[in-house]
Amino acid sequence: MIVRGREHNEGPEDRQVVRSTVLHISPDTLRWAQWVLPDEPFYLGELPIAWQISAREHPDSPLARWSAYFTPGIPGEVLCDFLLALDARDQPTTELMGPELVLDVVAEHGWLRDVDQPYSVAMHPTFTSHLSFGEVPPLIQDTDPRALSVEAQEPGATGWQAWAEPVMGAAYLWAASFSASVPHNLAAAFASSLSSTAPVLRQVLPESTRDRLLRAPAS
């Protein structure tokens, strides 16, 4: 783990060079997770990015092959399961499955496919959580050429996006974005954890969704 903080008198010119971050790197240096919230973040669904998780093909590769981004509020179990799936991969950048795997996983857990876009969009039966495969937002880093050079009238690279929207048009609780080269089986691990019906332990319930949650005493 590498930790880099900032001095109070650090000038703007220094802030453009080094981020204030906590960086966790795997022993093979092929994958890493950055806590980037203290820096000047960019936003997903008007929420700042908290975690950026990346992977590369070789230890000497100067750039990440792909990155995934998560805002504050993402369920800890979901983020943990994604990291465990990433850690279990010998080759974290190799694609093994197609995108249909991701929607199959959430459908098995009772999520609904969108009527108009059944092969790219699914949602929780309460319509509070959503999963979509489409053009990625700006600033999502990936080495896919489509993500690096897109003309004004051309479609950009596609990747998975997920978010929680307790009420249509309300502020998001959290959001996640996966760049185009994130292997679909890793996105499926995230989706499986997100759509799981297994109970989780919580001390504080979100005000906007507490009335829709099934509650049980902790064993």
mmCIF file with all atom_site columns, C-alpha atoms in Angstrom:
data_model
loop_
_atom_site.group_PDB
_atom_site.id
_atom_site.type_symbol
_atom_site.label_atom_id
_atom_site.label_alt_id
_atom_site.label_comp_id
_atom_site.label_asym_id
_atom_site.label_entity_id
_atom_site.label_seq_id
_atom_site.pdbx_PDB_ins_code
_atom_site.Cartn_x
_atom_site.Cartn_y
_atom_site.Cartn_z
_atom_site.occupancy
_atom_site.B_iso_or_equiv
_atom_site.pdbx_formal_charge
_atom_site.auth_seq_id
_atom_site.auth_comp_id
_atom_site.auth_asym_id
_atom_site.auth_atom_id
_atom_site.pdbx_PDB_model_num
ATOM 1   C CA . MET A 1 1   ? 0.000   0.000   0.000   1.00 0.00 ? 1   MET A CA 1
ATOM 2   C CA . ILE A 1 2   ? 1.269   3.456   -0.904  1.00 0.00 ? 2   ILE A CA 1
ATOM 3   C CA . VAL A 1 3   ? -0.091  6.562   0.797   1.00 0.00 ? 3   VAL A CA 1
ATOM 4   C CA . ARG A 1 4   ? 0.567   10.041  -0.494  1.00 0.00 ? 4   ARG A CA 1
ATOM 5   C CA . GLY A 1 5   ? -0.869  13.056  1.303   1.00 0.00 ? 5   GLY A CA 1
ATOM 6   C CA . ARG A 1 6   ? -0.706  16.809  0.717   1.00 0.00 ? 6   ARG A CA 1
ATOM 7   C CA . GLU A 1 7   ? 0.812   19.692  2.544   1.00 0.00 ? 7   GLU A CA 1
ATOM 8   C CA . HIS A 1 8   ? -1.454  22.579  3.491   1.00 0.00 ? 8   HIS A CA 1
ATOM 9   C CA . ASN A 1 9   ? 0.739   25.036  1.598   1.00 0.00 ? 9   ASN A CA 1
ATOM 10  C CA . GLU A 1 10  ? 0.911   22.922  -1.562  1.00 0.00 ? 10  GLU A CA 1
ATOM 11  C CA . GLY A 1 11  ? 0.355   25.068  -4.638  1.00 0.00 ? 11  GLY A CA 1
ATOM 12  C CA . PRO A 1 12  ? -2.031  24.420  -7.541  1.00 0.00 ? 12  PRO A CA 1
ATOM 13  C CA . GLU A 1 13  ? 0.884   23.551  -9.826  1.00 0.00 ? 13  GLU A CA 1
ATOM 14  C CA . ASP A 1 14  ? 1.806   20.630  -7.548  1.00 0.00 ? 14  ASP A CA 1
ATOM 15  C CA . ARG A 1 15  ? -1.753  19.367  -7.381  1.00 0.00 ? 15  ARG A CA 1
ATOM 16  C CA . GLN A 1 16  ? -1.736  18.817  -11.110 1.00 0.00 ? 16  GLN A CA 1
ATOM 17  C CA . VAL A 1 17  ? 1.141   16.354  -10.830 1.00 0.00 ? 17  VAL A CA 1
ATOM 18  C CA . VAL A 1 18  ? 0.534   14.036  -7.873  1.00 0.00 ? 18  VAL A CA 1
ATOM 19  C CA . ARG A 1 19  ? -2.775  12.901  -6.470  1.00 0.00 ? 19  ARG A CA 1
ATOM 20  C CA . SER A 1 20  ? -3.673  12.642  -2.834  1.00 0.00 ? 20  SER A CA 1
ATOM 21  C CA . THR A 1 21  ? -4.410  8.944   -2.744  1.00 0.00 ? 21  THR A CA 1
ATOM 22  C CA . VAL A 1 22  ? -4.248  5.584   -1.039  1.00 0.00 ? 22  VAL A CA 1
ATOM 23  C CA . LEU A 1 23  ? -3.014  3.001   -3.511  1.00 0.00 ? 23  LEU A CA 1
ATOM 24  C CA . HIS A 1 24  ? -3.335  -0.760  -3.003  1.00 0.00 ? 24  HIS A CA 1
ATOM 25  C CA . ILE A 1 25  ? -1.266  -2.824  -5.486  1.00 0.00 ? 25  ILE A CA 1
ATOM 26  C CA . SER A 1 26  ? -1.397  -6.589  -6.000  1.00 0.00 ? 26  SER A CA 1
ATOM 27  C CA . PRO A 1 27  ? 1.864   -8.540  -5.536  1.00 0.00 ? 27  PRO A CA 1
ATOM 28  C CA . ASP A 1 28  ? 2.138   -9.147  -9.300  1.00 0.00 ? 28  ASP A CA 1
ATOM 29  C CA . THR A 1 29  ? 1.496   -5.418  -9.935  1.00 0.00 ? 29  THR A CA 1
ATOM 30  C CA . LEU A 1 30  ? -1.135  -6.286  -12.557 1.00 0.00 ? 30  LEU A CA 1
ATOM 31  C CA . ARG A 1 31  ? -4.049  -4.796  -10.625 1.00 0.00 ? 31  ARG A CA 1
ATOM 32  C CA . TRP A 1 32  ? -4.537  -1.958  -8.180  1.00 0.00 ? 32  TRP A CA 1
ATOM 33  C CA . ALA A 1 33  ? -7.158  0.091   -6.358  1.00 0.00 ? 33  ALA A CA 1
ATOM 34  C CA . GLN A 1 34  ? -6.928  3.827   -5.715  1.00 0.00 ? 34  GLN A CA 1
ATOM 35  C CA . TRP A 1 35  ? -8.882  5.847   -3.166  1.00 0.00 ? 35  TRP A CA 1
ATOM 36  C CA . VAL A 1 36  ? -9.148  9.131   -5.074  1.00 0.00 ? 36  VAL A CA 1
ATOM 37  C CA . LEU A 1 37  ? -11.932 10.957  -3.249  1.00 0.00 ? 37  LEU A CA 1
ATOM 38  C CA . PRO A 1 38  ? -9.629  13.499  -1.484  1.00 0.00 ? 38  PRO A CA 1
ATOM 39  C CA . ASP A 1 39  ? -8.483  14.801  -4.851  1.00 0.00 ? 39  ASP A CA 1
ATOM 40  C CA . GLU A 1 40  ? -10.377 16.961  -7.334  1.00 0.00 ? 40  GLU A CA 1
ATOM 41  C CA . PRO A 1 41  ? -12.627 14.152  -8.629  1.00 0.00 ? 41  PRO A CA 1
ATOM 42  C CA . PHE A 1 42  ? -14.780 13.859  -11.663 1.00 0.00 ? 42  PHE A CA 1
ATOM 43  C CA . TYR A 1 43  ? -18.384 12.820  -11.261 1.00 0.00 ? 43  TYR A CA 1
ATOM 44  C CA . LEU A 1 44  ? -20.805 10.031  -12.091 1.00 0.00 ? 44  LEU A CA 1
ATOM 45  C CA . GLY A 1 45  ? -24.468 10.924  -11.704 1.00 0.00 ? 45  GLY A CA 1
ATOM 46  C CA . GLU A 1 46  ? -23.401 14.106  -9.875  1.00 0.00 ? 46  GLU A CA 1
ATOM 47  C CA . LEU A 1 47  ? -21.499 12.005  -7.312  1.00 0.00 ? 47  LEU A CA 1
ATOM 48  C CA . PRO A 1 48  ? -17.690 12.162  -6.931  1.00 0.00 ? 48  PRO A CA 1
ATOM 49  C CA . ILE A 1 49  ? -15.568 9.131   -7.740  1.00 0.00 ? 49  ILE A CA 1
ATOM 50  C CA . ALA A 1 50  ? -14.229 7.451   -4.582  1.00 0.00 ? 50  ALA A CA 1
ATOM 51  C CA . TRP A 1 51  ? -12.495 4.298   -5.901  1.00 0.00 ? 51  TRP A CA 1
ATOM 52  C CA . GLN A 1 52  ? -10.729 3.666   -9.190  1.00 0.00 ? 52  GLN A CA 1
ATOM 53  C CA . ILE A 1 53  ? -9.782  0.019   -9.771  1.00 0.00 ? 53  ILE A CA 1
ATOM 54  C CA . SER A 1 54  ? -7.512  -0.842  -12.710 1.00 0.00 ? 54  SER A CA 1
ATOM 55  C CA . ALA A 1 55  ? -5.623  -3.700  -14.342 1.00 0.00 ? 55  ALA A CA 1
ATOM 56  C CA . ARG A 1 56  ? -2.941  -4.124  -16.992 1.00 0.00 ? 56  ARG A CA 1
ATOM 57  C CA . GLU A 1 57  ? -1.663  -6.990  -19.128 1.00 0.00 ? 57  GLU A CA 1
ATOM 58  C CA . HIS A 1 58  ? 2.034   -6.940  -18.144 1.00 0.00 ? 58  HIS A CA 1
ATOM 59  C CA . PRO A 1 59  ? 4.014   -5.513  -15.209 1.00 0.00 ? 59  PRO A CA 1
ATOM 60  C CA . ASP A 1 60  ? 5.958   -3.304  -17.608 1.00 0.00 ? 60  ASP A CA 1
ATOM 61  C CA . SER A 1 61  ? 2.857   -1.877  -19.312 1.00 0.00 ? 61  SER A CA 1
ATOM 62  C CA . PRO A 1 62  ? 2.836   1.902   -18.720 1.00 0.00 ? 62  PRO A CA 1
ATOM 63  C CA . LEU A 1 63  ? -0.962  2.190   -18.848 1.00 0.00 ? 63  LEU A CA 1
ATOM 64  C CA . ALA A 1 64  ? -3.900  0.329   -17.362 1.00 0.00 ? 64  ALA A CA 1
ATOM 65  C CA . ARG A 1 65  ? -5.795  -1.832  -19.832 1.00 0.00 ? 65  ARG A CA 1
ATOM 66  C CA . TRP A 1 66  ? -9.058  -0.967  -18.117 1.00 0.00 ? 66  TRP A CA 1
ATOM 67  C CA . SER A 1 67  ? -10.485 0.882   -15.131 1.00 0.00 ? 67  SER A CA 1
ATOM 68  C CA . ALA A 1 68  ? -13.671 0.724   -13.075 1.00 0.00 ? 68  ALA A CA 1
ATOM 69  C CA . TYR A 1 69  ? -15.010 3.624   -11.035 1.00 0.00 ? 69  TYR A CA 1
ATOM 70  C CA . PHE A 1 70  ? -17.196 3.677   -7.933  1.00 0.00 ? 70  PHE A CA 1
ATOM 71  C CA . THR A 1 71  ? -18.754 6.576   -6.037  1.00 0.00 ? 71  THR A CA 1
ATOM 72  C CA . PRO A 1 72  ? -19.284 6.795   -2.275  1.00 0.00 ? 72  PRO A CA 1
ATOM 73  C CA . GLY A 1 73  ? -22.302 4.832   -1.107  1.00 0.00 ? 73  GLY A CA 1
ATOM 74  C CA . ILE A 1 74  ? -21.572 1.754   -3.210  1.00 0.00 ? 74  ILE A CA 1
ATOM 75  C CA . PRO A 1 75  ? -22.452 -1.280  -1.042  1.00 0.00 ? 75  PRO A CA 1
ATOM 76  C CA . GLY A 1 76  ? -19.240 -2.510  0.542   1.00 0.00 ? 76  GLY A CA 1
ATOM 77  C CA . GLU A 1 77  ? -20.089 -6.158  -0.159  1.00 0.00 ? 77  GLU A CA 1
ATOM 78  C CA . VAL A 1 78  ? -20.412 -5.445  -3.882  1.00 0.00 ? 78  VAL A CA 1
ATOM 79  C CA . LEU A 1 79  ? -17.076 -3.662  -4.098  1.00 0.00 ? 79  LEU A CA 1
ATOM 80  C CA . CYS A 1 80  ? -15.406 -6.413  -2.069  1.00 0.00 ? 80  CYS A CA 1
ATOM 81  C CA . ASP A 1 81  ? -16.815 -9.185  -4.279  1.00 0.00 ? 81  ASP A CA 1
ATOM 82  C CA . PHE A 1 82  ? -15.583 -7.384  -7.392  1.00 0.00 ? 82  PHE A CA 1
ATOM 83  C CA . LEU A 1 83  ? -12.095 -7.118  -5.905  1.00 0.00 ? 83  LEU A CA 1
ATOM 84  C CA . LEU A 1 84  ? -12.090 -10.784 -4.892  1.00 0.00 ? 84  LEU A CA 1
ATOM 85  C CA . ALA A 1 85  ? -13.089 -11.801 -8.418  1.00 0.00 ? 85  ALA A CA 1
ATOM 86  C CA . LEU A 1 86  ? -10.334 -9.594  -9.833  1.00 0.00 ? 86  LEU A CA 1
ATOM 87  C CA . ASP A 1 87  ? -7.775  -11.054 -7.438  1.00 0.00 ? 87  ASP A CA 1
ATOM 88  C CA . ALA A 1 88  ? -8.744  -14.608 -8.442  1.00 0.00 ? 88  ALA A CA 1
ATOM 89  C CA . ARG A 1 89  ? -7.961  -13.963 -12.105 1.00 0.00 ? 89  ARG A CA 1
ATOM 90  C CA . ASP A 1 90  ? -4.518  -15.020 -13.366 1.00 0.00 ? 90  ASP A CA 1
ATOM 91  C CA . GLN A 1 91  ? -4.926  -12.698 -16.350 1.00 0.00 ? 91  GLN A CA 1
ATOM 92  C CA . PRO A 1 92  ? -7.083  -9.749  -15.245 1.00 0.00 ? 92  PRO A CA 1
ATOM 93  C CA . THR A 1 93  ? -7.397  -8.297  -18.748 1.00 0.00 ? 93  THR A CA 1
ATOM 94  C CA . THR A 1 94  ? -8.378  -11.433 -20.693 1.00 0.00 ? 94  THR A CA 1
ATOM 95  C CA . GLU A 1 95  ? -11.961 -11.570 -21.937 1.00 0.00 ? 95  GLU A CA 1
ATOM 96  C CA . LEU A 1 96  ? -13.555 -14.992 -21.363 1.00 0.00 ? 96  LEU A CA 1
ATOM 97  C CA . MET A 1 97  ? -17.285 -14.414 -21.850 1.00 0.00 ? 97  MET A CA 1
ATOM 98  C CA . GLY A 1 98  ? -19.738 -12.217 -23.732 1.00 0.00 ? 98  GLY A CA 1
ATOM 99  C CA . PRO A 1 99  ? -21.891 -9.384  -22.324 1.00 0.00 ? 99  PRO A CA 1
ATOM 100 C CA . GLU A 1 100 ? -24.989 -11.595 -22.139 1.00 0.00 ? 100 GLU A CA 1
ATOM 101 C CA . LEU A 1 101 ? -23.494 -13.241 -19.031 1.00 0.00 ? 101 LEU A CA 1
ATOM 102 C CA . VAL A 1 102 ? -23.998 -10.067 -16.983 1.00 0.00 ? 102 VAL A CA 1
ATOM 103 C CA . LEU A 1 103 ? -27.716 -9.771  -17.664 1.00 0.00 ? 103 LEU A CA 1
ATOM 104 C CA . ASP A 1 104 ? -28.223 -13.527 -17.252 1.00 0.00 ? 104 ASP A CA 1
ATOM 105 C CA . VAL A 1 105 ? -26.797 -13.277 -13.741 1.00 0.00 ? 105 VAL A CA 1
ATOM 106 C CA . VAL A 1 106 ? -29.131 -10.514 -12.569 1.00 0.00 ? 106 VAL A CA 1
ATOM 107 C CA . ALA A 1 107 ? -32.126 -12.138 -14.295 1.00 0.00 ? 107 ALA A CA 1
ATOM 108 C CA . GLU A 1 108 ? -31.497 -15.279 -12.247 1.00 0.00 ? 108 GLU A CA 1
ATOM 109 C CA . HIS A 1 109 ? -31.796 -13.109 -9.131  1.00 0.00 ? 109 HIS A CA 1
ATOM 110 C CA . GLY A 1 110 ? -35.166 -11.726 -10.200 1.00 0.00 ? 110 GLY A CA 1
ATOM 111 C CA . TRP A 1 111 ? -34.158 -8.545  -11.996 1.00 0.00 ? 111 TRP A CA 1
ATOM 112 C CA . LEU A 1 112 ? -36.264 -7.415  -14.955 1.00 0.00 ? 112 LEU A CA 1
ATOM 113 C CA . ARG A 1 113 ? -34.932 -6.928  -18.470 1.00 0.00 ? 113 ARG A CA 1
ATOM 114 C CA . ASP A 1 114 ? -35.951 -3.706  -20.126 1.00 0.00 ? 114 ASP A CA 1
ATOM 115 C CA . VAL A 1 115 ? -38.739 -4.288  -22.663 1.00 0.00 ? 115 VAL A CA 1
ATOM 116 C CA . ASP A 1 116 ? -37.152 -2.068  -25.298 1.00 0.00 ? 116 ASP A CA 1
ATOM 117 C CA . GLN A 1 117 ? -33.532 -3.036  -24.601 1.00 0.00 ? 117 GLN A CA 1
ATOM 118 C CA . PRO A 1 118 ? -33.631 -6.608  -23.228 1.00 0.00 ? 118 PRO A CA 1
ATOM 119 C CA . TYR A 1 119 ? -30.001 -7.345  -24.149 1.00 0.00 ? 119 TYR A CA 1
ATOM 120 C CA . SER A 1 120 ? -28.454 -4.257  -22.610 1.00 0.00 ? 120 SER A CA 1
ATOM 121 C CA . VAL A 1 121 ? -30.582 -2.965  -19.708 1.00 0.00 ? 121 VAL A CA 1
ATOM 122 C CA . ALA A 1 122 ? -31.958 -4.560  -16.535 1.00 0.00 ? 122 ALA A CA 1
ATOM 123 C CA . MET A 1 123 ? -33.352 -3.248  -13.276 1.00 0.00 ? 123 MET A CA 1
ATOM 124 C CA . HIS A 1 124 ? -34.446 -4.348  -9.832  1.00 0.00 ? 124 HIS A CA 1
ATOM 125 C CA . PRO A 1 125 ? -38.191 -5.108  -9.596  1.00 0.00 ? 125 PRO A CA 1
ATOM 126 C CA . THR A 1 126 ? -38.607 -2.002  -7.401  1.00 0.00 ? 126 THR A CA 1
ATOM 127 C CA . PHE A 1 127 ? -36.884 0.084   -10.122 1.00 0.00 ? 127 PHE A CA 1
ATOM 128 C CA . THR A 1 128 ? -34.398 1.429   -7.572  1.00 0.00 ? 128 THR A CA 1
ATOM 129 C CA . SER A 1 129 ? -31.228 -0.135  -9.048  1.00 0.00 ? 129 SER A CA 1
ATOM 130 C CA . HIS A 1 130 ? -30.248 -0.271  -12.704 1.00 0.00 ? 130 HIS A CA 1
ATOM 131 C CA . LEU A 1 131 ? -27.655 -1.941  -14.921 1.00 0.00 ? 131 LEU A CA 1
ATOM 132 C CA . SER A 1 132 ? -26.931 -0.845  -18.477 1.00 0.00 ? 132 SER A CA 1
ATOM 133 C CA . PHE A 1 133 ? -24.497 -1.710  -21.273 1.00 0.00 ? 133 PHE A CA 1
ATOM 134 C CA . GLY A 1 134 ? -23.883 1.322   -23.453 1.00 0.00 ? 134 GLY A CA 1
ATOM 135 C CA . GLU A 1 135 ? -21.573 4.197   -24.295 1.00 0.00 ? 135 GLU A CA 1
ATOM 136 C CA . VAL A 1 136 ? -19.323 5.018   -21.358 1.00 0.00 ? 136 VAL A CA 1
ATOM 137 C CA . PRO A 1 137 ? -19.280 8.524   -19.835 1.00 0.00 ? 137 PRO A CA 1
ATOM 138 C CA . PRO A 1 138 ? -16.440 10.969  -20.571 1.00 0.00 ? 138 PRO A CA 1
ATOM 139 C CA . LEU A 1 139 ? -13.108 10.597  -18.716 1.00 0.00 ? 139 LEU A CA 1
ATOM 140 C CA . ILE A 1 140 ? -13.480 6.830   -18.231 1.00 0.00 ? 140 ILE A CA 1
ATOM 141 C CA . GLN A 1 141 ? -9.954  5.551   -18.916 1.00 0.00 ? 141 GLN A CA 1
ATOM 142 C CA . ASP A 1 142 ? -9.397  2.600   -21.233 1.00 0.00 ? 142 ASP A CA 1
ATOM 143 C CA . THR A 1 143 ? -6.867  1.573   -23.880 1.00 0.00 ? 143 THR A CA 1
ATOM 144 C CA . ASP A 1 144 ? -9.604  0.616   -26.344 1.00 0.00 ? 144 ASP A CA 1
ATOM 145 C CA . PRO A 1 145 ? -8.895  2.837   -29.397 1.00 0.00 ? 145 PRO A CA 1
ATOM 146 C CA . ARG A 1 146 ? -12.560 3.845   -29.506 1.00 0.00 ? 146 ARG A CA 1
ATOM 147 C CA . ALA A 1 147 ? -12.181 5.376   -26.058 1.00 0.00 ? 147 ALA A CA 1
ATOM 148 C CA . LEU A 1 148 ? -9.070  7.316   -27.064 1.00 0.00 ? 148 LEU A CA 1
ATOM 149 C CA . SER A 1 149 ? -10.123 8.835   -30.380 1.00 0.00 ? 149 SER A CA 1
ATOM 150 C CA . VAL A 1 150 ? -13.797 9.372   -31.074 1.00 0.00 ? 150 VAL A CA 1
ATOM 151 C CA . GLU A 1 151 ? -15.020 11.847  -33.665 1.00 0.00 ? 151 GLU A CA 1
ATOM 152 C CA . ALA A 1 152 ? -17.965 14.075  -32.871 1.00 0.00 ? 152 ALA A CA 1
ATOM 153 C CA . GLN A 1 153 ? -20.479 12.013  -34.867 1.00 0.00 ? 153 GLN A CA 1
ATOM 154 C CA . GLU A 1 154 ? -19.101 8.568   -34.017 1.00 0.00 ? 154 GLU A CA 1
ATOM 155 C CA . PRO A 1 155 ? -20.352 6.290   -31.224 1.00 0.00 ? 155 PRO A CA 1
ATOM 156 C CA . GLY A 1 156 ? -17.898 5.863   -28.391 1.00 0.00 ? 156 GLY A CA 1
ATOM 157 C CA . ALA A 1 157 ? -16.717 2.753   -26.581 1.00 0.00 ? 157 ALA A CA 1
ATOM 158 C CA . THR A 1 158 ? -19.322 0.727   -24.697 1.00 0.00 ? 158 THR A CA 1
ATOM 159 C CA . GLY A 1 159 ? -19.150 -0.580  -21.153 1.00 0.00 ? 159 GLY A CA 1
ATOM 160 C CA . TRP A 1 160 ? -21.293 -1.424  -18.129 1.00 0.00 ? 160 TRP A CA 1
ATOM 161 C CA . GLN A 1 161 ? -22.868 1.232   -15.919 1.00 0.00 ? 161 GLN A CA 1
ATOM 162 C CA . ALA A 1 162 ? -24.803 0.695   -12.684 1.00 0.00 ? 162 ALA A CA 1
ATOM 163 C CA . TRP A 1 163 ? -26.583 3.069   -10.338 1.00 0.00 ? 163 TRP A CA 1
ATOM 164 C CA . ALA A 1 164 ? -29.156 3.311   -7.554  1.00 0.00 ? 164 ALA A CA 1
ATOM 165 C CA . GLU A 1 165 ? -31.985 5.799   -8.039  1.00 0.00 ? 165 GLU A CA 1
ATOM 166 C CA . PRO A 1 166 ? -34.555 5.397   -5.249  1.00 0.00 ? 166 PRO A CA 1
ATOM 167 C CA . VAL A 1 167 ? -37.143 7.578   -7.016  1.00 0.00 ? 167 VAL A CA 1
ATOM 168 C CA . MET A 1 168 ? -37.271 8.439   -10.703 1.00 0.00 ? 168 MET A CA 1
ATOM 169 C CA . GLY A 1 169 ? -35.534 11.771  -11.148 1.00 0.00 ? 169 GLY A CA 1
ATOM 170 C CA . ALA A 1 170 ? -34.158 11.845  -7.597  1.00 0.00 ? 170 ALA A CA 1
ATOM 171 C CA . ALA A 1 171 ? -30.473 12.083  -6.735  1.00 0.00 ? 171 ALA A CA 1
ATOM 172 C CA . TYR A 1 172 ? -28.503 8.864   -7.127  1.00 0.00 ? 172 TYR A CA 1
ATOM 173 C CA . LEU A 1 173 ? -27.447 6.971   -4.006  1.00 0.00 ? 173 LEU A CA 1
ATOM 174 C CA . TRP A 1 174 ? -24.343 5.688   -5.820  1.00 0.00 ? 174 TRP A CA 1
ATOM 175 C CA . ALA A 1 175 ? -23.051 4.953   -9.297  1.00 0.00 ? 175 ALA A CA 1
ATOM 176 C CA . ALA A 1 176 ? -20.441 2.709   -10.934 1.00 0.00 ? 176 ALA A CA 1
ATOM 177 C CA . SER A 1 177 ? -18.873 2.741   -14.381 1.00 0.00 ? 177 SER A CA 1
ATOM 178 C CA . PHE A 1 178 ? -16.766 0.076   -16.101 1.00 0.00 ? 178 PHE A CA 1
ATOM 179 C CA . SER A 1 179 ? -14.568 0.981   -19.051 1.00 0.00 ? 179 SER A CA 1
ATOM 180 C CA . ALA A 1 180 ? -14.928 -0.835  -22.366 1.00 0.00 ? 180 ALA A CA 1
ATOM 181 C CA . SER A 1 181 ? -12.193 -3.416  -21.746 1.00 0.00 ? 181 SER A CA 1
ATOM 182 C CA . VAL A 1 182 ? -13.353 -4.645  -18.330 1.00 0.00 ? 182 VAL A CA 1
ATOM 183 C CA . PRO A 1 183 ? -13.878 -8.415  -18.839 1.00 0.00 ? 183 PRO A CA 1
ATOM 184 C CA . HIS A 1 184 ? -17.574 -9.270  -18.787 1.00 0.00 ? 184 HIS A CA 1
ATOM 185 C CA . ASN A 1 185 ? -17.099 -12.044 -16.242 1.00 0.00 ? 185 ASN A CA 1
ATOM 186 C CA . LEU A 1 186 ? -15.700 -9.469  -13.815 1.00 0.00 ? 186 LEU A CA 1
ATOM 187 C CA . ALA A 1 187 ? -18.676 -7.205  -14.504 1.00 0.00 ? 187 ALA A CA 1
ATOM 188 C CA . ALA A 1 188 ? -20.845 -10.280 -13.906 1.00 0.00 ? 188 ALA A CA 1
ATOM 189 C CA . ALA A 1 189 ? -19.224 -10.812 -10.495 1.00 0.00 ? 189 ALA A CA 1
ATOM 190 C CA . PHE A 1 190 ? -20.162 -7.244  -9.612  1.00 0.00 ? 190 PHE A CA 1
ATOM 191 C CA . ALA A 1 191 ? -23.688 -7.713  -10.973 1.00 0.00 ? 191 ALA A CA 1
ATOM 192 C CA . SER A 1 192 ? -24.184 -11.004 -9.134  1.00 0.00 ? 192 SER A CA 1
ATOM 193 C CA . SER A 1 193 ? -23.233 -9.425  -5.821  1.00 0.00 ? 193 SER A CA 1
ATOM 194 C CA . LEU A 1 194 ? -25.344 -6.340  -6.489  1.00 0.00 ? 194 LEU A CA 1
ATOM 195 C CA . SER A 1 195 ? -28.451 -8.393  -7.317  1.00 0.00 ? 195 SER A CA 1
ATOM 196 C CA . SER A 1 196 ? -27.960 -10.983 -4.566  1.00 0.00 ? 196 SER A CA 1
ATOM 197 C CA . THR A 1 197 ? -30.915 -11.501 -2.249  1.00 0.00 ? 197 THR A CA 1
ATOM 198 C CA . ALA A 1 198 ? -28.691 -12.638 0.632   1.00 0.00 ? 198 ALA A CA 1
ATOM 199 C CA . PRO A 1 199 ? -29.174 -10.431 3.735   1.00 0.00 ? 199 PRO A CA 1
ATOM 200 C CA . VAL A 1 200 ? -26.464 -7.926  4.681   1.00 0.00 ? 200 VAL A CA 1
ATOM 201 C CA . LEU A 1 201 ? -25.732 -6.307  8.026   1.00 0.00 ? 201 LEU A CA 1
ATOM 202 C CA . ARG A 1 202 ? -26.533 -2.595  8.325   1.00 0.00 ? 202 ARG A CA 1
ATOM 203 C CA . GLN A 1 203 ? -26.552 -0.234  11.299  1.00 0.00 ? 203 GLN A CA 1
ATOM 204 C CA . VAL A 1 204 ? -27.977 2.723   9.367   1.00 0.00 ? 204 VAL A CA 1
ATOM 205 C CA . LEU A 1 205 ? -30.555 2.425   6.582   1.00 0.00 ? 205 LEU A CA 1
ATOM 206 C CA . PRO A 1 206 ? -30.788 4.915   3.692   1.00 0.00 ? 206 PRO A CA 1
ATOM 207 C CA . GLU A 1 207 ? -33.615 7.334   4.404   1.00 0.00 ? 207 GLU A CA 1
ATOM 208 C CA . SER A 1 208 ? -34.827 7.227   0.804   1.00 0.00 ? 208 SER A CA 1
ATOM 209 C CA . THR A 1 209 ? -35.218 3.434   0.656   1.00 0.00 ? 209 THR A CA 1
ATOM 210 C CA . ARG A 1 210 ? -35.775 2.249   4.236   1.00 0.00 ? 210 ARG A CA 1
ATOM 211 C CA . ASP A 1 211 ? -39.499 1.701   3.671   1.00 0.00 ? 211 ASP A CA 1
ATOM 212 C CA . ARG A 1 212 ? -38.770 -0.689  0.773   1.00 0.00 ? 212 ARG A CA 1
ATOM 213 C CA . LEU A 1 213 ? -36.253 -2.898  2.549   1.00 0.00 ? 213 LEU A CA 1
ATOM 214 C CA . LEU A 1 214 ? -36.893 -6.326  3.995   1.00 0.00 ? 214 LEU A CA 1
ATOM 215 C CA . ARG A 1 215 ? -35.543 -6.412  7.541   1.00 0.00 ? 215 ARG A CA 1
ATOM 216 C CA . ALA A 1 216 ? -34.558 -9.298  9.755   1.00 0.00 ? 216 ALA A CA 1
ATOM 217 C CA . PRO A 1 217 ? -32.812 -9.389  13.124  1.00 0.00 ? 217 PRO A CA 1
ATOM 218 C CA . ALA A 1 218 ? -29.083 -10.090 12.983  1.00 0.00 ? 218 ALA A CA 1
ATOM 219 C CA . SER A 1 219 ? -28.311 -13.692 13.899  1.00 0.00 ? 219 SER A CA 1
#
